[in-house]
Coordinates of C-alpha atoms in Angstrom, one line a residue:
M732 CA -150.7 -68.6 -32.4
G733 CA -148.2 -70.2 -34.8
R734 CA -145.0 -67.7 -35.6
Y735 CA -146.6 -66.6 -38.9
T736 CA -149.9 -64.9 -37.0
R737 CA -147.9 -63.2 -34.6
R738 CA -145.9 -62.3 -37.0
F739 CA -148.9 -60.6 -39.3
T740 CA -150.8 -59.9 -36.2
F741 CA -147.3 -57.1 -35.2
R742 CA -147.3 -56.0 -38.8
V743 CA -150.7 -55.1 -38.8
G744 CA -150.8 -53.7 -35.1
V745 CA -147.7 -51.6 -36.6
G746 CA -149.5 -50.5 -39.8
A747 CA -152.7 -49.4 -37.4
A748 CA -150.4 -47.4 -35.6
A749 CA -149.0 -45.9 -38.7
F750 CA -152.3 -44.6 -40.3
A751 CA -153.2 -43.4 -36.6
C752 CA -150.4 -41.2 -36.3
A753 CA -149.8 -39.9 -40.3
W754 CA -154.0 -39.2 -39.5
A755 CA -153.1 -37.5 -36.1
V756 CA -150.4 -35.4 -37.9
C757 CA -152.3 -34.3 -40.9
H758 CA -155.2 -33.1 -39.1
R759 CA -153.5 -31.5 -36.6
W760 CA -151.7 -29.5 -39.5
N761 CA -154.7 -28.5 -40.8
L762 CA -155.3 -27.1 -37.9
R763 CA -152.4 -24.5 -37.7
R764 CA -153.3 -20.9 -37.1
S765 CA -150.8 -20.3 -40.1
G766 CA -153.1 -22.0 -42.5
V767 CA -156.2 -19.0 -42.0
I768 CA -156.6 -17.8 -45.2
S769 CA -155.5 -13.9 -45.6
F770 CA -158.3 -11.2 -46.5
P771 CA -157.1 -8.8 -48.9
E772 CA -157.0 -5.3 -47.8
E773 CA -160.0 -4.1 -49.3
V774 CA -162.2 -7.3 -47.5
V775 CA -160.0 -6.2 -44.0
H776 CA -161.8 -2.5 -44.5
F777 CA -165.1 -3.4 -45.7
Q778 CA -167.7 -0.9 -45.3
P779 CA -171.2 -2.7 -45.6
L780 CA -173.6 -1.0 -47.5
P781 CA -176.5 1.6 -45.2
R782 CA -179.7 0.0 -44.1
D783 CA -181.6 1.9 -47.1
L784 CA -179.4 0.3 -49.6
K785 CA -179.5 -3.3 -48.2
L786 CA -183.5 -3.2 -47.9
R787 CA -183.7 -2.0 -51.5
Q788 CA -180.8 -4.4 -53.0
M789 CA -182.8 -7.3 -51.1
K790 CA -185.9 -6.1 -52.8
E791 CA -184.4 -5.6 -56.7
S792 CA -182.1 -8.0 -56.6
S793 CA -184.0 -11.0 -56.8
S794 CA -186.9 -12.3 -58.8
F795 CA -188.5 -15.5 -59.8
E796 CA -186.1 -16.1 -62.4
N797 CA -183.0 -14.6 -60.3
P798 CA -183.8 -15.6 -56.7
F799 CA -181.6 -15.7 -53.8
D800 CA -180.0 -19.2 -53.7
A801 CA -181.0 -18.9 -49.7
L802 CA -182.3 -17.0 -47.2
I803 CA -181.1 -17.7 -43.3
I804 CA -183.6 -16.9 -40.7
G805 CA -182.2 -15.7 -37.4
G806 CA -179.3 -13.2 -36.8
G807 CA -177.0 -15.2 -34.4
V808 CA -174.2 -16.5 -34.1
T809 CA -175.5 -20.0 -35.9
G810 CA -177.4 -18.3 -38.8
L811 CA -174.6 -15.9 -39.6
Y812 CA -172.1 -18.5 -39.9
T813 CA -174.5 -20.2 -42.2
A814 CA -174.4 -16.9 -44.5
V815 CA -171.0 -17.1 -44.1
D816 CA -170.3 -20.2 -45.2
A817 CA -172.5 -20.8 -47.9
A818 CA -171.5 -17.1 -49.3
K819 CA -168.3 -18.2 -49.3
R820 CA -168.9 -21.5 -51.6
G821 CA -170.5 -19.4 -54.0
L822 CA -174.1 -19.0 -53.2
R823 CA -176.4 -15.6 -53.1
V824 CA -177.3 -15.3 -49.8
A825 CA -179.7 -13.0 -47.9
V826 CA -179.6 -13.2 -44.1
V827 CA -182.6 -11.0 -41.6
G828 CA -183.0 -11.2 -37.7
A829 CA -186.3 -9.7 -36.6
G830 CA -183.9 -8.3 -33.6
D831 CA -180.4 -7.4 -33.5
F832 CA -177.3 -9.6 -34.5
A833 CA -177.2 -12.1 -31.6
S834 CA -179.9 -10.3 -29.7
G835 CA -180.8 -13.7 -28.3
Y836 CA -179.3 -16.7 -26.9
S837 CA -175.7 -16.0 -28.6
G838 CA -174.8 -12.2 -27.1
T839 CA -176.8 -13.7 -23.5
S840 CA -175.6 -17.4 -22.5
P841 CA -172.4 -17.1 -21.0
P842 CA -169.1 -16.5 -23.0
L843 CA -167.8 -20.0 -21.5
L844 CA -166.3 -22.2 -24.1
P845 CA -165.8 -25.9 -22.8
G846 CA -163.2 -28.1 -24.2
A847 CA -163.0 -31.8 -24.2
F848 CA -163.5 -32.2 -20.0
P849 CA -167.5 -32.6 -19.9
Y850 CA -167.7 -35.0 -22.6
V851 CA -165.7 -37.0 -21.5
Q852 CA -166.3 -37.1 -18.3
R853 CA -169.7 -38.3 -20.0
A854 CA -168.2 -40.7 -21.6
L855 CA -167.0 -42.3 -18.1
R856 CA -169.9 -42.3 -16.2
Q857 CA -172.1 -43.1 -19.1
R858 CA -169.6 -46.1 -20.3
D859 CA -170.7 -44.8 -24.0
A860 CA -167.5 -43.6 -26.3
K861 CA -169.4 -42.1 -29.0
W862 CA -168.8 -39.5 -25.9
L863 CA -165.8 -39.3 -27.0
R864 CA -166.1 -37.8 -30.5
R865 CA -168.3 -35.4 -29.2
A866 CA -165.0 -34.2 -27.5
A867 CA -162.9 -34.3 -30.2
E868 CA -165.5 -31.4 -31.9
A869 CA -165.5 -29.3 -28.7
W870 CA -161.4 -29.5 -28.9
E871 CA -161.2 -28.6 -32.6
A872 CA -164.5 -26.4 -32.1
R873 CA -162.3 -24.3 -30.3
T874 CA -158.9 -24.5 -32.1
I875 CA -160.8 -23.1 -34.5
W876 CA -162.5 -20.2 -33.0
S877 CA -158.6 -19.3 -31.7
N878 CA -157.2 -19.7 -35.2
V879 CA -160.0 -17.4 -37.1
A880 CA -161.1 -15.1 -34.2
P881 CA -158.4 -14.9 -31.8
S882 CA -159.0 -11.4 -30.5
I883 CA -162.0 -12.0 -28.9
V884 CA -161.1 -15.9 -27.8
N885 CA -159.8 -16.1 -24.0
N886 CA -157.9 -19.3 -23.8
N887 CA -156.6 -18.4 -20.2
V888 CA -160.0 -19.3 -18.2
R889 CA -159.3 -21.7 -15.1
T890 CA -162.6 -23.4 -13.9
L891 CA -162.7 -25.2 -10.6
V892 CA -164.4 -28.6 -10.3
P893 CA -164.3 -29.3 -6.8
S894 CA -165.5 -32.8 -5.2
A895 CA -166.5 -34.0 -1.9
H896 CA -166.8 -37.8 -2.7
A897 CA -163.6 -39.8 -3.4
M898 CA -165.3 -41.8 -6.0
E899 CA -166.2 -38.8 -8.0
F900 CA -162.8 -36.8 -7.8
M901 CA -161.1 -40.0 -9.6
E902 CA -163.5 -39.7 -12.0
L903 CA -162.5 -36.3 -12.8
A904 CA -158.9 -37.5 -12.4
A905 CA -159.4 -40.0 -15.3
T906 CA -161.2 -37.7 -17.0
A907 CA -158.6 -35.4 -16.7
V908 CA -155.8 -37.1 -18.2
V909 CA -157.7 -38.5 -21.2
A910 CA -158.8 -34.9 -21.9
T911 CA -155.5 -33.8 -21.8
L912 CA -154.3 -36.9 -23.6
L913 CA -156.5 -35.9 -26.5
S914 CA -155.8 -31.8 -26.9
P915 CA -152.7 -31.9 -28.8
F916 CA -154.3 -34.0 -31.5
F917 CA -156.6 -30.8 -31.8
G918 CA -154.5 -28.2 -30.7
P919 CA -152.1 -27.5 -28.8
W920 CA -151.7 -29.0 -25.5
R921 CA -154.0 -28.3 -22.4
S922 CA -153.5 -29.9 -19.1
C923 CA -155.1 -30.3 -16.0
S924 CA -154.3 -30.1 -13.0
F925 CA -155.6 -30.9 -9.2
V926 CA -155.7 -29.2 -5.9
R927 CA -155.6 -30.8 -2.6
G928 CA -158.9 -31.4 0.0
K929 CA -156.9 -28.6 2.3
H930 CA -156.5 -25.8 -0.5
L931 CA -160.2 -26.3 -0.8
L932 CA -161.2 -26.1 2.9
E933 CA -158.8 -23.0 3.0
E934 CA -160.0 -21.3 -0.2
F935 CA -164.5 -22.1 0.8
P936 CA -164.3 -22.4 4.8
G937 CA -168.1 -22.8 4.2
A938 CA -168.8 -25.4 2.0
E939 CA -171.5 -27.6 3.0
D940 CA -169.7 -30.7 1.6
K941 CA -166.0 -31.4 2.9
A942 CA -163.7 -31.4 -0.8
V943 CA -161.2 -34.0 -1.4
G944 CA -159.9 -32.6 -4.1
A945 CA -160.7 -30.6 -7.5
I946 CA -159.6 -30.4 -11.1
I947 CA -158.4 -27.0 -12.4
V948 CA -159.3 -27.5 -16.2
R949 CA -158.1 -24.9 -19.1
D950 CA -161.1 -23.7 -20.3
A951 CA -161.9 -20.2 -22.9
T952 CA -164.3 -17.5 -23.2
V953 CA -165.7 -16.4 -27.0
D954 CA -167.9 -12.7 -26.9
G955 CA -170.8 -14.4 -28.7
A956 CA -171.4 -10.3 -29.3
A957 CA -168.8 -9.6 -31.3
A958 CA -168.5 -12.4 -33.2
A959 CA -172.3 -12.1 -34.5
I960 CA -170.8 -8.5 -35.5
A961 CA -167.8 -10.2 -37.1
L962 CA -169.6 -12.5 -38.8
A963 CA -171.9 -10.4 -40.5
R964 CA -169.8 -8.2 -41.5
T965 CA -167.7 -11.3 -42.8
A966 CA -171.0 -12.4 -45.0
D967 CA -171.3 -8.8 -46.6
A968 CA -167.8 -8.9 -48.1
L969 CA -168.3 -12.0 -49.2
G970 CA -171.5 -11.0 -51.1
A971 CA -174.2 -11.7 -48.9
V972 CA -176.8 -9.0 -47.4
T973 CA -177.5 -9.1 -43.7
L974 CA -179.8 -7.3 -42.5
N975 CA -181.2 -7.0 -38.3
Y976 CA -184.1 -5.7 -37.3
A977 CA -185.8 -7.7 -40.0
Q978 CA -189.4 -10.1 -39.4
V979 CA -190.3 -12.3 -41.7
E980 CA -194.0 -11.7 -41.6
R981 CA -194.9 -14.4 -44.4
I982 CA -193.7 -17.3 -46.9
T983 CA -195.2 -18.3 -49.8
G984 CA -194.5 -21.9 -52.1
I985 CA -194.0 -21.7 -55.6
D986 CA -195.0 -24.2 -57.3
N987 CA -192.0 -25.2 -59.5
E988 CA -192.1 -28.1 -61.6
S989 CA -188.9 -27.6 -62.3
T990 CA -186.3 -28.3 -59.3
S991 CA -183.0 -27.7 -61.1
S992 CA -184.9 -25.0 -62.9
G993 CA -182.7 -22.0 -61.0
R994 CA -185.7 -20.8 -59.9
A995 CA -187.9 -18.9 -56.8
N996 CA -189.6 -21.9 -54.6
F997 CA -190.5 -18.8 -52.4
V998 CA -191.6 -15.5 -52.2
V999 CA -191.1 -14.2 -48.7
T1000 CA -192.7 -11.2 -47.1
I1001 CA -190.4 -9.2 -44.6
S1002 CA -190.7 -6.1 -42.6
D1003 CA -188.6 -3.7 -41.4
V1004 CA -189.5 -3.2 -37.7
N1005 CA -186.8 -0.8 -37.2
A1006 CA -188.5 1.8 -39.5
C1007 CA -191.3 2.7 -37.5
C1008 CA -189.7 2.3 -33.8
G1009 CA -191.3 5.4 -31.3
L1010 CA -193.6 5.9 -34.6
G1011 CA -196.6 4.2 -33.8
D1012 CA -198.8 5.9 -36.6
V1013 CA -196.5 4.9 -39.3
A1014 CA -196.8 1.7 -41.2
T1015 CA -194.2 -0.6 -41.4
S1016 CA -192.3 -1.4 -44.7
K1017 CA -192.4 -4.6 -46.0
V1018 CA -190.0 -5.9 -49.0
E1019 CA -190.7 -9.3 -50.9
M1020 CA -187.9 -11.1 -52.0
Y1021 CA -187.4 -14.5 -54.2
T1022 CA -185.2 -17.5 -52.4
R1023 CA -184.7 -20.7 -53.9
S1024 CA -184.3 -22.1 -50.0
I1025 CA -184.9 -21.5 -46.9
V1026 CA -182.5 -21.9 -43.5
N1027 CA -184.7 -21.5 -40.3
C1028 CA -181.8 -20.5 -37.7
A1029 CA -184.1 -18.6 -35.7
G1030 CA -183.3 -20.3 -31.6
A1031 CA -185.7 -20.1 -29.3
L1032 CA -188.5 -18.9 -32.2
V1033 CA -187.9 -21.6 -34.4
D1034 CA -191.1 -23.7 -34.3
E1035 CA -192.8 -19.7 -34.6
V1036 CA -190.6 -19.2 -38.2
K1037 CA -191.3 -23.2 -39.0
Q1038 CA -195.2 -22.3 -38.9
L1039 CA -194.4 -19.9 -41.3
F1040 CA -194.3 -22.7 -43.8
P1041 CA -196.4 -23.5 -46.2
G1042 CA -197.9 -27.4 -45.3
N1043 CA -196.1 -27.5 -42.2
S1044 CA -199.3 -28.2 -40.1
S1045 CA -198.9 -31.8 -42.2
D1046 CA -195.1 -32.3 -41.3
D1047 CA -194.0 -34.9 -39.2
V1048 CA -193.1 -33.1 -36.5
P1049 CA -195.1 -29.5 -37.2
T1050 CA -194.1 -28.4 -33.6
A1051 CA -191.0 -29.7 -31.3
V1052 CA -191.2 -26.9 -28.7
E1053 CA -193.0 -27.5 -25.8
R1054 CA -192.1 -24.5 -23.8
H1055 CA -189.7 -22.4 -23.0
Q1056 CA -187.9 -21.6 -19.9
L1057 CA -186.0 -18.5 -18.7
S1058 CA -181.9 -18.9 -17.6
S1059 CA -180.9 -15.8 -15.4
Y1060 CA -177.4 -15.0 -14.0
L1061 CA -176.1 -12.3 -12.1
V1062 CA -173.5 -9.7 -13.0
M1063 CA -171.4 -9.2 -9.8
P1064 CA -167.1 -7.4 -10.2
A1065 CA -165.1 -10.1 -9.8
T1066 CA -163.0 -8.3 -7.4
A1067 CA -165.9 -8.8 -4.9
L1068 CA -166.5 -12.4 -5.1
F1069 CA -162.3 -13.2 -5.2
T1070 CA -160.9 -11.7 -2.5
G1071 CA -157.3 -14.3 -1.9
E1072 CA -155.2 -16.0 -4.1
R1073 CA -155.0 -19.7 -2.1
I1074 CA -155.0 -22.5 -4.5
T1075 CA -152.0 -22.0 -6.8
G1076 CA -152.6 -22.0 -11.2
W1077 CA -156.3 -20.7 -10.0
A1078 CA -155.8 -17.0 -9.7
G1079 CA -156.7 -13.3 -11.3
S1080 CA -160.1 -12.8 -13.1
A1081 CA -160.3 -15.1 -15.3
R1082 CA -161.6 -17.8 -12.6
A1083 CA -164.4 -20.0 -13.7
L1084 CA -165.8 -22.0 -10.7
M1085 CA -168.3 -25.4 -11.6
A1086 CA -169.8 -26.9 -8.3
S1087 CA -172.6 -28.9 -6.8
S1088 CA -173.7 -29.4 -3.6
T1089 CA -176.3 -32.3 -2.2
S1090 CA -178.1 -29.7 -0.8
Y1091 CA -179.6 -28.9 -4.1
A1092 CA -179.8 -32.6 -5.8
F1093 CA -176.0 -31.8 -7.6
S1094 CA -177.3 -28.9 -9.1
S1095 CA -174.4 -27.2 -10.8
V1096 CA -174.3 -23.6 -10.2
M1097 CA -171.4 -21.5 -11.8
I1098 CA -168.8 -18.5 -11.8
V1099 CA -168.1 -17.9 -15.1
P1100 CA -165.6 -14.7 -16.4
W1101 CA -167.2 -12.5 -17.9
F1102 CA -166.7 -8.8 -19.8
D1103 CA -165.4 -5.6 -17.9
E1104 CA -163.9 -7.0 -14.8
C1105 CA -167.2 -9.1 -14.1
V1106 CA -168.3 -12.3 -13.9
L1107 CA -171.7 -14.3 -14.3
L1108 CA -173.7 -16.5 -11.2
G1109 CA -176.2 -18.5 -12.1
P1110 CA -177.7 -20.0 -13.5
S1111 CA -181.4 -19.7 -12.0
V1112 CA -184.0 -21.6 -14.2
T1113 CA -187.5 -20.3 -14.0
P1114 CA -190.7 -21.3 -16.3
F1115 CA -191.6 -18.6 -18.4
S1116 CA -195.3 -18.7 -18.6
H1117 CA -195.7 -16.4 -21.7
S1118 CA -195.0 -18.0 -24.6
P1119 CA -192.2 -15.9 -26.8
T1120 CA -194.2 -14.6 -29.9
R1121 CA -192.6 -13.8 -32.9
A1122 CA -194.6 -10.3 -32.2
A1123 CA -192.6 -10.2 -29.2
A1124 CA -189.7 -10.8 -30.6
A1125 CA -190.2 -8.7 -32.9
A1126 CA -190.9 -5.3 -31.2
T1127 CA -188.0 -6.8 -29.4
I1128 CA -187.1 -3.2 -28.4
S1129 CA -185.8 -2.8 -25.0
G1130 CA -183.8 -6.2 -24.3
A1131 CA -185.0 -6.4 -20.6
V1132 CA -187.2 -7.2 -18.9
P1133 CA -188.3 -8.1 -15.2
M1134 CA -189.2 -11.8 -15.6
H1135 CA -193.1 -12.0 -16.1
S1136 CA -192.9 -10.8 -19.4
L1137 CA -191.3 -10.6 -22.6
Q1138 CA -190.1 -7.3 -24.4
A1139 CA -186.9 -6.9 -26.0
S1140 CA -184.3 -7.3 -28.5
G1141 CA -184.9 -10.5 -30.8
G1142 CA -186.3 -13.0 -27.9
H1143 CA -183.4 -12.0 -25.2
A1144 CA -185.1 -11.1 -21.9
S1145 CA -183.1 -9.7 -18.9
G1146 CA -184.2 -9.0 -15.4
A1147 CA -184.8 -11.1 -12.5
D1148 CA -187.1 -10.9 -9.6
D1149 CA -185.9 -11.6 -5.7
S1150 CA -186.2 -15.1 -5.6
T1151 CA -183.8 -15.7 -8.4
C1152 CA -181.4 -13.9 -6.4
E1153 CA -182.3 -15.8 -3.3
R1154 CA -181.6 -19.2 -5.3
I1155 CA -178.2 -18.6 -7.0
C1156 CA -177.0 -17.1 -3.9
A1157 CA -177.9 -19.8 -1.6
A1158 CA -176.7 -21.9 -4.1
L1159 CA -173.4 -20.8 -4.0
K1160 CA -172.9 -20.6 -0.3
A1161 CA -174.0 -24.2 -0.1
S1162 CA -170.6 -23.9 -2.3
G1163 CA -168.7 -22.2 0.1
V1164 CA -169.2 -18.9 -2.0
E1165 CA -170.4 -15.8 0.1
V1166 CA -172.2 -13.4 -2.5
D1167 CA -172.6 -9.4 -1.2
K1168 CA -175.7 -9.0 -2.6
G1169 CA -175.2 -4.9 -2.1
R1170 CA -172.5 -5.9 -5.4
I1171 CA -174.6 -7.2 -7.6
L1172 CA -174.8 -5.2 -10.8
S1173 CA -177.7 -6.6 -12.7
C1174 CA -179.2 -9.3 -14.5
I1175 CA -179.2 -11.3 -17.8
S1176 CA -181.2 -13.8 -19.0
T1177 CA -182.3 -15.3 -22.1
V1178 CA -185.0 -17.7 -23.5
V1179 CA -184.2 -21.5 -23.6
P1180 CA -186.9 -23.6 -25.6
V1181 CA -188.0 -27.0 -23.8
L1182 CA -188.8 -29.4 -26.4
R1183 CA -191.7 -32.4 -25.8
D1184 CA -191.2 -35.9 -25.2
P1185 CA -189.8 -38.4 -27.9
S1186 CA -193.5 -39.8 -28.6
S1187 CA -194.1 -36.2 -30.0
V1188 CA -190.1 -35.7 -31.6
P1189 CA -188.5 -39.1 -32.7
W1190 CA -185.4 -36.8 -32.9
L1191 CA -185.1 -35.6 -29.5
S1192 CA -182.0 -38.5 -29.0
N1193 CA -180.2 -36.4 -31.5
V1194 CA -180.5 -32.9 -29.8
L1195 CA -179.6 -34.6 -26.4
S1196 CA -176.2 -36.4 -27.7
E1197 CA -175.1 -34.6 -30.3
G1198 CA -176.3 -30.5 -28.8
Y1199 CA -178.7 -30.1 -32.3
H1200 CA -180.5 -31.1 -34.7
I1201 CA -180.7 -30.3 -38.5
A1202 CA -184.4 -31.3 -39.9
A1203 CA -183.7 -31.4 -43.8
G1204 CA -185.4 -33.9 -46.4
G1205 CA -188.5 -36.0 -46.5
E1206 CA -191.7 -32.7 -46.3
N1207 CA -189.1 -30.1 -45.8
R1208 CA -188.5 -29.5 -49.5
H1209 CA -186.3 -26.1 -50.4
R1210 CA -185.9 -25.8 -46.6
V1211 CA -183.3 -26.5 -43.4
H1212 CA -184.7 -26.4 -39.4
I1213 CA -181.8 -26.2 -36.6
Y1214 CA -182.8 -27.4 -33.4
G1215 CA -180.4 -26.7 -30.7
G1216 CA -176.7 -25.6 -31.0
S1217 CA -174.7 -24.0 -29.1
L1218 CA -171.6 -20.9 -29.7
G1219 CA -168.6 -23.2 -29.7
L1220 CA -170.3 -25.7 -32.4
A1221 CA -171.6 -22.5 -34.7
R1222 CA -168.9 -23.0 -37.1
L1223 CA -169.5 -26.7 -37.0
I1224 CA -173.8 -27.2 -37.6
A1225 CA -173.2 -24.1 -40.4
E1226 CA -171.3 -26.6 -42.3
K1227 CA -173.8 -29.5 -42.3
A1228 CA -176.5 -27.6 -42.6
V1229 CA -174.9 -26.3 -45.6
D1230 CA -173.8 -29.7 -46.8
K1231 CA -177.9 -31.2 -46.5
L1232 CA -179.1 -28.2 -48.3
L1233 CA -176.6 -28.7 -51.2
N1234 CA -177.0 -32.7 -51.1
N1235 CA -180.5 -33.2 -50.8
G1236 CA -180.7 -33.8 -54.8
I1237 CA -183.3 -31.1 -54.7
T1238 CA -182.7 -27.5 -54.7
F1239 CA -179.4 -27.4 -56.5
N1240 CA -178.8 -30.0 -59.1
V1241 CA -175.3 -31.6 -59.4
E1242 CA -173.9 -29.8 -62.1
E1243 CA -175.1 -26.8 -60.0
V1244 CA -173.2 -28.3 -56.5
K1245 CA -170.3 -29.2 -58.4
R1246 CA -169.6 -25.7 -59.7
L1247 CA -169.2 -24.4 -56.2
R1248 CA -167.1 -24.3 -53.4
P1249 CA -165.8 -27.2 -51.0
C1250 CA -166.5 -25.8 -47.3
E1251 CA -163.5 -23.3 -46.1
T1252 CA -164.9 -22.1 -42.5
K1253 CA -162.3 -23.8 -40.9
W1254 CA -159.8 -21.8 -42.2
L1255 CA -161.5 -18.1 -42.8
P1256 CA -160.8 -15.3 -40.5
L1257 CA -163.5 -13.2 -39.3
V1258 CA -163.4 -9.1 -40.6
F1259 CA -163.2 -7.3 -37.4
G1260 CA -162.6 -4.0 -39.2
S1261 CA -161.9 -1.2 -36.4
A1262 CA -163.3 -3.7 -34.1
G1263 CA -160.4 -5.0 -34.2
A1264 CA -158.1 -2.7 -33.5
G1265 CA -158.5 -2.6 -29.9
M1266 CA -159.2 -0.5 -27.4
D1267 CA -156.2 2.4 -28.2
Y1268 CA -157.8 2.7 -31.4
Y1269 CA -160.5 3.9 -29.6
D1270 CA -159.3 5.7 -27.1
S1271 CA -158.3 8.1 -30.4
L1272 CA -162.0 8.8 -31.9
S1273 CA -164.3 11.5 -30.5
P1274 CA -167.5 10.8 -28.9
L1275 CA -169.1 11.5 -32.1
E1276 CA -166.9 9.0 -34.1
R1277 CA -167.2 6.2 -31.7
V1278 CA -171.2 6.7 -32.5
R1279 CA -170.3 6.6 -36.1
T1280 CA -168.2 3.6 -35.8
L1281 CA -171.1 1.8 -34.0
V1282 CA -173.4 2.5 -36.5
R1283 CA -171.5 2.2 -39.9
E1284 CA -169.2 -0.6 -39.0
Q1285 CA -171.1 -2.6 -36.2
Y1286 CA -174.6 -2.9 -37.8
A1287 CA -176.2 -0.5 -34.4
V1288 CA -179.1 1.2 -35.1
R1289 CA -181.0 1.6 -31.4
L1290 CA -179.8 3.2 -28.5
V1291 CA -180.3 0.0 -26.6
D1292 CA -177.8 -2.0 -29.1
V1293 CA -175.1 0.4 -28.1
V1294 CA -175.4 0.3 -24.1
S1295 CA -175.8 -3.6 -24.5
R1296 CA -174.4 -5.7 -27.2
R1297 CA -171.9 -3.5 -28.7
T1298 CA -170.7 -2.0 -25.2
R1299 CA -171.9 -3.8 -22.1
I1300 CA -172.3 -0.8 -20.0
A1301 CA -176.2 -1.7 -19.3
Y1302 CA -174.7 -4.5 -17.2
S1303 CA -171.3 -4.0 -16.0
S1304 CA -172.3 -0.2 -15.1
P1305 CA -175.9 0.7 -14.9
A1306 CA -175.4 4.3 -13.1
E1307 CA -172.9 5.1 -16.2
A1308 CA -175.1 4.2 -18.9
L1309 CA -178.3 5.4 -17.3
A1310 CA -176.5 9.0 -17.0
A1311 CA -174.6 8.8 -20.8
L1312 CA -178.2 7.9 -22.3
P1313 CA -179.0 11.4 -23.0
A1314 CA -175.3 12.1 -25.0
L1315 CA -175.5 8.7 -26.7
A1316 CA -179.1 9.5 -27.6
E1317 CA -178.3 13.0 -29.2
L1318 CA -175.1 11.5 -30.9
M1319 CA -177.2 8.6 -32.6
R1320 CA -179.8 11.2 -33.4
V1321 CA -177.6 13.3 -35.3
E1322 CA -175.8 10.3 -37.0
L1323 CA -179.0 8.2 -38.1
G1324 CA -181.5 11.5 -38.7
W1325 CA -184.0 10.5 -36.1
S1326 CA -186.9 12.8 -35.2
S1327 CA -187.3 14.1 -31.9
R1328 CA -189.9 12.1 -31.4
R1329 CA -187.7 9.0 -32.0
A1330 CA -185.0 10.5 -30.1
K1331 CA -187.4 10.7 -27.5
W1332 CA -188.5 7.2 -27.6
E1333 CA -185.3 5.3 -27.5
L1334 CA -184.2 7.4 -24.6
E1335 CA -187.1 5.7 -22.4
E1336 CA -186.7 2.6 -24.0
A1337 CA -183.0 2.3 -23.5
R1338 CA -183.9 3.6 -19.6
S1339 CA -186.7 1.0 -19.3
F1340 CA -184.0 -1.8 -20.2
I1341 CA -181.3 -0.6 -18.0
L1342 CA -183.8 -0.4 -15.4
A1343 CA -185.2 -4.0 -15.8
A1344 CA -182.0 -5.7 -15.7
T1345 CA -180.9 -3.8 -12.5
A1346 CA -184.6 -4.6 -10.6
L1347 CA -182.9 -6.6 -7.8
T1348 CA -180.6 -3.8 -7.1

């Protein structure tokens, strides 16, 4: 290599390094917490409209000539974040959920928000650099959650990942180093630490596999139910119409020759399934609304909603979900499981464990910090013999059921049999963790869809590699379907879904898109209202004022909403929850104007919910 060639190569290298450093500094600057937008006082203390006024608004404020720009179907975190993104850009948005907000995967899945560690590990194991991009997305998503919703994010979780094999431990160590080096480019410095095998033997003396070492990873938890409520409040404050317990009954296409006319492309019939709860002889009230586009974020029921669209049978993939399965976790007090603090840096109630035993084919078993000083143990995955139908989701009233059926809030199921408990306890015992079954409080489960094989679903690889797939374009005119997803990536998925909706050139023309604002959800704080004031605020309220706050500010319209999602006493303190049900039912009857018949029905449904969740105790 000649002198000039070496000089040129050196200059190119210096230039590339300078460019990379400048990009990293700029990117990190954009993720600073001080960059979050400040809402005016009237938005922070915004009071959502009552439910009946929202139904009237949804009906009267849309017509064929003046429709909503987008209807979001799905009341989970992904659907609500999509509504927030679209409303912030300047679209007229409505969002409906067949059950309560976050009654499905968003509110029942483990709240653990991992960083880059699992994706870096997969990149090293599979020798595939694309997983490093997923690792960067994970770090960035966690930083954004910490910026826009710091009150519901706990960044002090320490996850212990033990290894019983020297080569595997070397892989974990390399993963920890790479993940740590990536962290300052997407947020604060998050280092991993190492644990010697002798300390693991002291902590887990009964483990079947002798551990040679472990890594302690700095993870986080996010309260999915609280995030959904905050997103609903934020969407309302931005002008959207949000409605839970509103089931889509029918979607009718409208022949519209001009794709850029601004007129409706769909007329949607929506049932208020809350109005007839406990009143079997009362017809369900229905509302017809007009919309230019629809985003399907129905989670486990995405295919059931997709089949309502006209012409779905001629779609390339008319149905993508083959079956459903139930993922169950046991709820237990943290103090009953962790008694010692023998490992430095792994102490307190915010401890998590990710272990795998050769006795269980290296299947992972987790201990995850939950809420109310409890932890989740699991998972136990079992086939779901009865596919969750839309009718079951709309009747989703109790939310906690035995494993053989699904009744409950928005496809959310809870409850397990003895075999579930045995599987989880045996897997933990093989990893050295003894579980006192008498201290198990309850079981929480969620329905998870399983997609068909790649020959039937060509984009299955997208779900496996990205964690989600957004179906838009082609036969999906004026509509977007979202498969998969996670709590951590909900904001990113919402951004991409709205981008696809706006940029397909079919629903919105170029001039309309230019008038809209760009995506700003990276810097948009969530509106919590009184929920962000802390426990001191609630302690100062009377019981009636607390219930009134849950109803008026946090969209609670059912008694089971209060005991399972606005609070979690149905899982963490079932005995106290059963004792408090009559008083809570009376307070909600006064606030919501229930009849005696409705109050009695709500009381029985909430009691059934709690008893089902605690069936194995």
